[in-house]
Coordinates of C-alpha atoms and ligand atoms in Angstrom, one line a residue:
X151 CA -57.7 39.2 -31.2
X152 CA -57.5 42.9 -31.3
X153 CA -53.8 44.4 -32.4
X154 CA -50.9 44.8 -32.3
X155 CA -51.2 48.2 -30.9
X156 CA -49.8 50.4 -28.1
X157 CA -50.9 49.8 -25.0
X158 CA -53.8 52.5 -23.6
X159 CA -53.4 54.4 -20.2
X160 CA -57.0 52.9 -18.9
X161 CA -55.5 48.9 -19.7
X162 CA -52.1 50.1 -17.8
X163 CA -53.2 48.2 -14.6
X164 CA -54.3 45.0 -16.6
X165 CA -51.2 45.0 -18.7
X166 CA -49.4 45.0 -15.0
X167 CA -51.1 42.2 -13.9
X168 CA -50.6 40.0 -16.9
X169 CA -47.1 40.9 -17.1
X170 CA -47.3 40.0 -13.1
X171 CA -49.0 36.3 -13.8
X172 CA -46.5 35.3 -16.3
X173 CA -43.0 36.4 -14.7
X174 CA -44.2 36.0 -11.2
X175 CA -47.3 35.2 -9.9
X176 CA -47.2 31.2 -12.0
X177 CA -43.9 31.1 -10.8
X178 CA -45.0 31.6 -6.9
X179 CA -42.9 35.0 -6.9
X180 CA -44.2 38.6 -5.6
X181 CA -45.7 40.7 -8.6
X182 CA -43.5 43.3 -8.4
X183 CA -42.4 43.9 -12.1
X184 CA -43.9 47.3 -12.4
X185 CA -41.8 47.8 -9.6
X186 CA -38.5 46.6 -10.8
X187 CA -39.2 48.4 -14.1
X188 CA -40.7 51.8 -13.2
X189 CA -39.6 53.6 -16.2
X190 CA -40.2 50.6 -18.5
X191 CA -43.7 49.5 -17.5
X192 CA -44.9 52.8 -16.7
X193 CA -47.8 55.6 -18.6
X194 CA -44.8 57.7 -20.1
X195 CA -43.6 54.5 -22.2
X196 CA -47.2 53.6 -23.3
X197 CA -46.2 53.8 -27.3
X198 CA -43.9 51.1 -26.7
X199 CA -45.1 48.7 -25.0
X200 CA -47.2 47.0 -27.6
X201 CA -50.0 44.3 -27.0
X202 CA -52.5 42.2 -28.2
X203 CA -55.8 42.2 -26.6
X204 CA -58.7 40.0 -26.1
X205 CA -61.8 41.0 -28.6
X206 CA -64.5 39.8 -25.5
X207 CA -62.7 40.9 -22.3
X208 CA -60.6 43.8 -23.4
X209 CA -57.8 42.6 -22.0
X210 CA -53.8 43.0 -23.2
X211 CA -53.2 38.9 -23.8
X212 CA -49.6 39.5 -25.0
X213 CA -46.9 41.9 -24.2
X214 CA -43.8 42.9 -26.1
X215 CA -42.3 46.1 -24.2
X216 CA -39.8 48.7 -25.9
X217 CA -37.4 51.2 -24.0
X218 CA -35.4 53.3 -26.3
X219 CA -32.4 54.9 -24.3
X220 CA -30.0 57.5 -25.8
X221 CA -26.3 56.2 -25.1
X222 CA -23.4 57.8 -24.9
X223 CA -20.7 55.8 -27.7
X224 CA -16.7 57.2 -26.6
X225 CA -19.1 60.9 -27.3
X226 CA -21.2 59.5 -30.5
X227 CA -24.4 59.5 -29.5
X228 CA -25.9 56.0 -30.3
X229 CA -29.4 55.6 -30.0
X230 CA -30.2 51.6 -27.8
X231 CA -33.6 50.0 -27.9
X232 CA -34.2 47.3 -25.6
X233 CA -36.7 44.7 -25.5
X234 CA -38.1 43.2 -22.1
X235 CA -41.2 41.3 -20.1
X236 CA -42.3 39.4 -23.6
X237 CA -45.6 37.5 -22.7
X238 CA -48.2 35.5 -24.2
X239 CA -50.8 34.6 -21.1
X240 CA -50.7 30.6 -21.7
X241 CA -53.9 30.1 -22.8
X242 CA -53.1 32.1 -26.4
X243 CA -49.8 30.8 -26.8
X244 CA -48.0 29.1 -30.2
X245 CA -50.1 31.4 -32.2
X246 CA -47.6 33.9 -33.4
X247 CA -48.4 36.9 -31.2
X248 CA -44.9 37.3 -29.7
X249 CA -43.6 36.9 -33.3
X250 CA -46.0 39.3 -35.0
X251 CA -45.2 41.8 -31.8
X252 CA -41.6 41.5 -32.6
X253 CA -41.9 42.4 -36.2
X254 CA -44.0 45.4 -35.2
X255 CA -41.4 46.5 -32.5
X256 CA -38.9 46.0 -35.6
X257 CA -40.5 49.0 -37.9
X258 CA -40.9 51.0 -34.5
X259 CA -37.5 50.9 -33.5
X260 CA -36.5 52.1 -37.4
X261 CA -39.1 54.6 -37.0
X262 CA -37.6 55.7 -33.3
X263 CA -34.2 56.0 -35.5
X264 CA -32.7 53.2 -32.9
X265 CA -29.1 51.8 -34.0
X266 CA -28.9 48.9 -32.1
X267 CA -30.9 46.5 -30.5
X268 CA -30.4 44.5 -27.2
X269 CA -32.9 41.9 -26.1
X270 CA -32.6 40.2 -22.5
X271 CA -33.3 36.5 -23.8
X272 CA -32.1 34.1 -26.3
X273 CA -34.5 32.0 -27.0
X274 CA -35.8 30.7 -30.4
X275 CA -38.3 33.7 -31.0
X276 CA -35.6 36.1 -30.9
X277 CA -32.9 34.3 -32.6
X278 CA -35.6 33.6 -35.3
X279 CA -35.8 37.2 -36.1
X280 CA -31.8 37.9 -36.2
X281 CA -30.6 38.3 -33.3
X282 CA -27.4 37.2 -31.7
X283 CA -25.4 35.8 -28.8
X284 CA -22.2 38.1 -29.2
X285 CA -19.2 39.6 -27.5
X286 CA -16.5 38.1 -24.8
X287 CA -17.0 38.3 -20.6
X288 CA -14.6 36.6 -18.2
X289 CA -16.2 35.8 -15.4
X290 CA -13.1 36.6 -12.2
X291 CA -13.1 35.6 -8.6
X292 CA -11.7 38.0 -6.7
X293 CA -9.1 36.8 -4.1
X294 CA -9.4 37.8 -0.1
X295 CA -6.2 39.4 0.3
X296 CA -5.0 41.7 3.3
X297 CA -5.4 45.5 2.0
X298 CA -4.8 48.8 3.3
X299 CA -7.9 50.8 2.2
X300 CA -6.6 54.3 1.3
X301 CA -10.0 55.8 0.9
X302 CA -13.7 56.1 2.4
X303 CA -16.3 53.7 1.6
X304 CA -20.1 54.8 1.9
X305 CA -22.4 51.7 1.4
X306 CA -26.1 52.9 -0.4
X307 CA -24.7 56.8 -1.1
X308 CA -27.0 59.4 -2.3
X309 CA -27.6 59.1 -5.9
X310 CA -25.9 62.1 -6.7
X311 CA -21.5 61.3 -6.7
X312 CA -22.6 57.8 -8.6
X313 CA -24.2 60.1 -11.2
X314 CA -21.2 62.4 -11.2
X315 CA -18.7 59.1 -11.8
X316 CA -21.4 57.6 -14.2
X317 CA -21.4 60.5 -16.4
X318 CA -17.4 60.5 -16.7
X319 CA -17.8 56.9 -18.4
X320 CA -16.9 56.5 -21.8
X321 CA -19.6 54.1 -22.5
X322 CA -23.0 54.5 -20.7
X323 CA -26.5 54.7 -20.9
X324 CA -27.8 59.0 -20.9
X325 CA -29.9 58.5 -17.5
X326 CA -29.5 61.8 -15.8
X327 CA -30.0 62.3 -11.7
X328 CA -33.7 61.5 -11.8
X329 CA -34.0 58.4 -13.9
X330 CA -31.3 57.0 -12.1
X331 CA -32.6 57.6 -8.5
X332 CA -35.4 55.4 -9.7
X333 CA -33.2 53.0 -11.3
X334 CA -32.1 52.3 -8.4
X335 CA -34.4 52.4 -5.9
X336 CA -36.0 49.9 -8.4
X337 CA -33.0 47.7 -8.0
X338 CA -34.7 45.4 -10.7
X339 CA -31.6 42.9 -11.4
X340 CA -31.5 41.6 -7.6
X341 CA -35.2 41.7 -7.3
X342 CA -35.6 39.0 -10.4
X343 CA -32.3 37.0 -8.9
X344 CA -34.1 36.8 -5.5
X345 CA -31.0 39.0 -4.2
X346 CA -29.9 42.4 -2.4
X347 CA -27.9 44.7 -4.0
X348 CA -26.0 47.7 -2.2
X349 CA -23.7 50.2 -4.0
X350 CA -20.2 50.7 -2.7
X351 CA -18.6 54.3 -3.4
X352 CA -15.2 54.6 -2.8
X353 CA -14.4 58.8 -1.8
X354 CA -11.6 60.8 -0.9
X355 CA -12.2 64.2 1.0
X356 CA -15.8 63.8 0.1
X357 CA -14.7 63.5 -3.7
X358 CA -16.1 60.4 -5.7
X359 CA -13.2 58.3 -7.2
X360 CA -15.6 55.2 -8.3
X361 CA -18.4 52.7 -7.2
X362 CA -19.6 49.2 -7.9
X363 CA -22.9 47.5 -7.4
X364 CA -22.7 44.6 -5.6
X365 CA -25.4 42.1 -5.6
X366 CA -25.5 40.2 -2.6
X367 CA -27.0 36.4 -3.0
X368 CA -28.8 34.0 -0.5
X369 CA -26.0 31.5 -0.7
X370 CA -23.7 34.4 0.5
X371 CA -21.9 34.9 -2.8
X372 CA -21.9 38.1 -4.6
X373 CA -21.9 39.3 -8.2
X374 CA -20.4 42.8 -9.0
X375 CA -22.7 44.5 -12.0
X376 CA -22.4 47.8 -12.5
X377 CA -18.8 50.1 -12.0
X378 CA -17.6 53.6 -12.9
X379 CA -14.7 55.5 -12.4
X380 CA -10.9 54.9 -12.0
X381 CA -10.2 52.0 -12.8
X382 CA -7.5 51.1 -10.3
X383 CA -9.4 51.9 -7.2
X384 CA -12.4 50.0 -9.1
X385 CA -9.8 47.0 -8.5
X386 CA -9.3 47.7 -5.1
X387 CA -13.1 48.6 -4.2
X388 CA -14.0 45.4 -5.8
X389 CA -11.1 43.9 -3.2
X390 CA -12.7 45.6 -0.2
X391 CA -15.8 43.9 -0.9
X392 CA -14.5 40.4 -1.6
X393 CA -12.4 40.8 1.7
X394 CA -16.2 41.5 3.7
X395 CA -17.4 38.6 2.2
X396 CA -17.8 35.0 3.7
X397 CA -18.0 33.5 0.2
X398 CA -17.3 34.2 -3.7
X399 CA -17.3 37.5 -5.1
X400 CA -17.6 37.4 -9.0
X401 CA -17.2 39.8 -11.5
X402 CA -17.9 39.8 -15.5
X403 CA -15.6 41.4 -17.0
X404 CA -15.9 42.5 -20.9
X405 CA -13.1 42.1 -23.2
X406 CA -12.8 45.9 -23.7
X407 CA -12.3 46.7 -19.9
X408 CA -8.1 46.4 -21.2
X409 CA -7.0 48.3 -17.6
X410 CA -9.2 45.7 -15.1
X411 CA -8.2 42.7 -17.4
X412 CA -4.6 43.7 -16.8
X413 CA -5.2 44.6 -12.8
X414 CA -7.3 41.4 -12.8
X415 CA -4.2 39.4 -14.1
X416 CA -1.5 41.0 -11.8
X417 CA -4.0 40.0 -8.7
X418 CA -3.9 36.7 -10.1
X419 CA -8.1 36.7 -10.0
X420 CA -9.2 33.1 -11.6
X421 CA -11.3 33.3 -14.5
X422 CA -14.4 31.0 -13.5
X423 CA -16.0 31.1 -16.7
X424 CA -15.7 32.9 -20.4
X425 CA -19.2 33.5 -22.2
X426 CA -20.6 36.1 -24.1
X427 CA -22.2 39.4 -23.6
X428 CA -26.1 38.9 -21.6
X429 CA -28.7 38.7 -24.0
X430 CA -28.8 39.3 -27.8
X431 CA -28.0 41.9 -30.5
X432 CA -29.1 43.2 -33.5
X433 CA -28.4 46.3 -35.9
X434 CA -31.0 48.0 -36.7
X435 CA -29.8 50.7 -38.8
X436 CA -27.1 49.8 -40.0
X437 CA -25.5 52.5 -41.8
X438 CA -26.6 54.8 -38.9
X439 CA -24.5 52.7 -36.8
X440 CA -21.5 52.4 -38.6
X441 CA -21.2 56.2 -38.9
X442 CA -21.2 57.1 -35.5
X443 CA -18.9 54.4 -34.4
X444 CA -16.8 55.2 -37.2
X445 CA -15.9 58.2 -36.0
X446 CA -15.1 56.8 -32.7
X447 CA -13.2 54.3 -34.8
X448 CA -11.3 57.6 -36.8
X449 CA -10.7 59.2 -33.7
X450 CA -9.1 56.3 -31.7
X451 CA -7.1 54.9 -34.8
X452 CA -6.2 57.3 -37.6
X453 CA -7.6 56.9 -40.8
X454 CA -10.9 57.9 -42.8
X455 CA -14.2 57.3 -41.0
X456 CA -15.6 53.9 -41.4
X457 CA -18.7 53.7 -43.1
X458 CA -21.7 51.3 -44.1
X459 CA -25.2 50.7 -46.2
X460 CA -27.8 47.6 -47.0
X461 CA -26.9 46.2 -50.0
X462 CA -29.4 43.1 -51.0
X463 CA -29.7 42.0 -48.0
X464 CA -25.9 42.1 -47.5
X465 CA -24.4 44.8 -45.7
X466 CA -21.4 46.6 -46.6
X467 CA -18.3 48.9 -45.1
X468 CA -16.4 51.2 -46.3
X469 CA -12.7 52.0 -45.7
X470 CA -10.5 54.3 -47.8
X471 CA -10.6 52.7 -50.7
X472 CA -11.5 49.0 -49.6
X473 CA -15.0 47.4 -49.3
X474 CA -16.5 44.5 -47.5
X475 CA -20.1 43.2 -48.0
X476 CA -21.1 40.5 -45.2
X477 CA -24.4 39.0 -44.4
X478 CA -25.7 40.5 -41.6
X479 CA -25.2 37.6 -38.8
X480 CA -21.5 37.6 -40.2
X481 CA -21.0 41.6 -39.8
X482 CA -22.1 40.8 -36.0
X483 CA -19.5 38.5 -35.5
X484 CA -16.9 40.6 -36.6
X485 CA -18.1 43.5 -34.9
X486 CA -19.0 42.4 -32.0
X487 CA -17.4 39.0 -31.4
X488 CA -13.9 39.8 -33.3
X489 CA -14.3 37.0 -35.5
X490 CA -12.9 37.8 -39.0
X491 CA -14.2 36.0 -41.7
X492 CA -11.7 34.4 -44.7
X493 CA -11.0 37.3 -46.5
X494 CA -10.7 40.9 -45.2
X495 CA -8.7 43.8 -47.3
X496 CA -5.5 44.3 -46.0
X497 CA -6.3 48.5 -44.6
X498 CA -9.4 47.2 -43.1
X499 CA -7.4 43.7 -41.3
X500 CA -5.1 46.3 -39.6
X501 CA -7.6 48.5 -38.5
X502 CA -9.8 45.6 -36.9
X503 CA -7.2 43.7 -35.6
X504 CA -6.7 46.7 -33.4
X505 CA -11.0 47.8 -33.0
X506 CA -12.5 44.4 -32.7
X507 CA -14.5 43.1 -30.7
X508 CA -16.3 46.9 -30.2
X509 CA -17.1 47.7 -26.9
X510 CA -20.7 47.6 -26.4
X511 CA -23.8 48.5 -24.2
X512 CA -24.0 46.0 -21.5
X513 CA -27.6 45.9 -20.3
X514 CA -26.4 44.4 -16.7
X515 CA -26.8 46.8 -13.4
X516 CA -28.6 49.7 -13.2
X517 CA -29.7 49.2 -17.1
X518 CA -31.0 45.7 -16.8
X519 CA -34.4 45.3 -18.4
Ligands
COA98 C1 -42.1 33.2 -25.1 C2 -43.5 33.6 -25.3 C3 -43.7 35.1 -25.1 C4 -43.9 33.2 -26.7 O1 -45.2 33.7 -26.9 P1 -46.2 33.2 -28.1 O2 -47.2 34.2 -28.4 O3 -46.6 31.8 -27.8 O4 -45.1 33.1 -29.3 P2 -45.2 32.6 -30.8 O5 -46.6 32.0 -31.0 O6 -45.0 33.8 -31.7 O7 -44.1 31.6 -30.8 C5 -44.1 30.5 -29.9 C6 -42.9 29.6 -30.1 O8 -42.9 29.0 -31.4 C7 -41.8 29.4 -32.1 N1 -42.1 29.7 -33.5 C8 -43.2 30.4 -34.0 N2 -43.2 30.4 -35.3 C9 -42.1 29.6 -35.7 C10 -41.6 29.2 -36.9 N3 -42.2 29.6 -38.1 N4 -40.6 28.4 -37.0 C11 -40.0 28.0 -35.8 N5 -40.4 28.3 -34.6 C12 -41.5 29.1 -34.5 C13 -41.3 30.7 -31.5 O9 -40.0 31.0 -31.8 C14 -41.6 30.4 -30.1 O10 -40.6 29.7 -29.5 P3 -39.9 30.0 -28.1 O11 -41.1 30.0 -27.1 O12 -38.9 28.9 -27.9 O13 -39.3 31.4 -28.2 C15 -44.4 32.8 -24.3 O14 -44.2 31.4 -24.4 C16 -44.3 33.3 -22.9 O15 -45.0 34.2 -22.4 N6 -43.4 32.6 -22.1 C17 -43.1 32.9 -20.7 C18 -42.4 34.3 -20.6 C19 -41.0 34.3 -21.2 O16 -40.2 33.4 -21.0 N7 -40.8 35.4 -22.0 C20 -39.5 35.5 -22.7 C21 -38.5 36.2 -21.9 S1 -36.9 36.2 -22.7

C-alpha cells in the first residue's frame, strides 16, 4: 500500500470512480458524487483529499476527503474543517486505512489552523478518534393554516438576493456568489436523499426579506434545510410552503434559533422528534477556539473574554479569576450540549447558564458534505 498521501491531479478520475463504487455504484445508485460535491471532490482541493493507493495498479484504494471553510462566528472568524466520502474499496477493508487517514487528516487540519471539526457520520471510526454527537434540534411540523401572503414568492431565484440574505446571517459558512452558484446547482443533500430541492425567496418590491430550501421527497413530504433572513417572514415562508403541500413539511430547528422556537410555539407546530446536531464534532484547537468565541461570548454578555489551553490532556477555561479544567469529551458537552458538569465556579455558572449550548455550524443545506 502506497500512502497516506494527497491525492495527484492524473488519479483525480480514478479517485472519482472509487469514491463512485462505494457510495453509489454497490448500492445500485447513479455515480454522481463528484457532482454533488464539485468543490469538495474537485483538482483545487487535491491537498486534502488524502488516499491510499495500490502499490501494483496505482490506484487510490481509500479515501478520506477534507474541506476547510472559513466561517463567519456572530463576526469571529472561525476556521470549519469537514470530513466527507470516507472509503475503503471492500476488498482492503478492516486494515486500518480509514483510521490511519483520519489521524493524518488530524495533523492537517492543526496545520490548516482549523478550530473545529464536523464530520457527516457517527460511526465507530470517528467516535474512536473523539468525536461527538452534540447539540439540540427539534424536529416541527408545520401546520396548513389559511394565510394571507404579504409578499412575493420566487421558486429557484438567481443566486444572487439568497447570497445578499445569506451574508446578513450571523452564523454562516464565507461562500461568496460563485461557490454558492455551484453549491447549489450541485444540490448535493437531495441528490444523496433521492430527493428535489427548490429554494423559496420571499421579496418585497424586488427586495430579498428571506428564503428557505425546501427539499421535496418521493413520498411527498418535505424537509426545510437551509434559511436566512427575518426571521418572522422565515415563519410565514416556511407556512406558504407547508400550505402547497399535500403531506408533511418538517423543519429542524437548533436550540439557538430563540425567535423561530418562540414563532414555532405561538403556531402551535408539534415537535415530531428532539435529537442532536447531524454528524459529529471535535475541537481541534482548542485554545484558538475559545478565543474567538470568547469574544462573541464578551460581546453578547459582559465580562472578560473567555479563554482556554491543553493542559495534560485536560483542557482548561479561563474566566476572570475562575478556572475550569475538563477532559476534552466533557468540555463538548458543556459547550455544545449545555450539560454542566458537578462543579462549575460560580462567575462562570452565570455566564453559561446564559451562553450554553453555543450555536454552532450546522453542516445541513447548502453546506452538507
Ligand atoms: C467505513 C470504512 C471507510 C472503514 O474503512 P476501513 O479502511 O476498513 O477502516 P479501518 O480498517 O480503519 O476500520 C474498520 C472498522 O474497524 C474499527 N476499528 C479499527 N481499529 C479498531 C480498534 N483498535 N478498536 C475498535 N475498532 C476498531 C473501525 O472503527 C471501523 O469500524 P466502523 O466501520 O464501524 O467505523 C469502510 O468500511 C467503507 O468504505 N464503508 C462504506 C462507506 C462508508 O460508510 N463511509 C463512511 C461514511 S460516514
Amino acid at each position: 500500500m502506497e500512502g497516506p498521501r494527497a491525492a495527484r491531479k492524473e488519479e483525480l478520475q480514478d479517485l472519482i470512480d472509487l469514491i463512485n463504487y462505494v457510495f453509489r455504484v454497490s448500492a445500485s445508485k447513479e455515480p454522481d458524487m463528484h457532482i454533488c460535491f464539485p468543490l469538495f471532490i474537485s483538482e483545487n482541493n487535491l491537498d486534502n483529499l488524502l488516499v491510499y493507493a495500490d502499490r501494483k495498479t496505482g490506484k487510490p484504494i481509500s479515501h478520506l476527503g477534507l474541506w476547510i471553510n472559513d466561517f463567519s462566528y456572530f463576526g469571529e472568524s472561525l476556521k470549519i474543517g469537514y470530513i466527507g466520502s470516507v472509503c475503503t474499496h471492500p476488498d482492503y477493508r478492516g486494515q486500518g486505512l480509514a483510521s490511519k487517514l483520519l489521524d493524518v487528516a488530524f495533523q492537517q487540519l492543526e496545520q490548516n489552523g482549523v478550530d473545529l471539526l464536523l464530520v457527516s457520520g457517527s460511526r465507530s471510526l470517528y467516535v474512536r478518534a473523539g468525536c461527538r454527537v452534540v447539540g439540540v434540534v427539534n424536529w416541527y411540523t408545520i401546520p396548513k393554516k389559511e394565510q394571507d401572503v404579504w409578499f412575493d414568492v420566487t421558486v429557484d431565484p438567481p443566486v444572487e438576493p439568497l447570497n445578499e440574505l445569506w451574508m446578513k446571517e450571523p452564523l454562516r459558512t464565507k461562500r461568496g456568489l460563485k461557490n454558492f452558484e455551484a453549491l447549489v446547482e450541485a444540490g448535493a443533500l437531495p441528490r444523496c436523499m433521492g430527493s428535489k430541492s427548490k429554494v423559496y425567496l420571499a421579496s418585497i418590491g424586488g427586495v430579498p426579506l428571506a428564503y428557505v430550501q425546501a427539499v421535496h421527497n418521493k413520498d411527498g413530504s418535505v424537509y426545510i434545510y437551509e434559511w436566512a433572513g427575518d426571521r418572522s417572514v422565515i415563519v410565514d415562508l416556511v407556512r406558504f410552503v407547508a400550505n402547497n403541500t399535500e403531506s408533511d413539511t418538517s423543519w429542524p430547528v437548533p436550540s439557538w434559533e430563540t425567535a423561530l422556537l418562540e414563532f414555532l410555539s405561538k403556531m402551535e407546530a408539534p415537535v415530531t422528534k428532539t435529537g442532536a446536531l447531524s454528524g459529529t464534532y471535535k475541537i481541534i484547537r482548542f485554545a484558538s477556539f475559545i478565543e474567538k468565541v470568547g469574544r462573541y461570548l464578551a460581546e453578547a454578555f459582559g465580562g472578560s473574554p473567555l479563554t482556554g489551553f491543553d493542559q495534560d490532556g485536560m483542557q482548561v477555561l479561563v474566566y476572570e479569576d475562575e478556572k475550569l479544567a475538563l477532559p476534552p469529551d466533557e468540555m463538548l458537552n458543556l459547550l455544545f450540549s449545555g450539560k454542566l458538569p458537578d462543579a462549575v465556579p460560580p462567575k462562570m455558572q452565570a455566564l453559561f447558564e446564559k451562553a450554553l449550548p453555543l450555536p454552532l455550524p450546522w453542516p445541513i443545506g447548502f453546506d452538507f458534505i
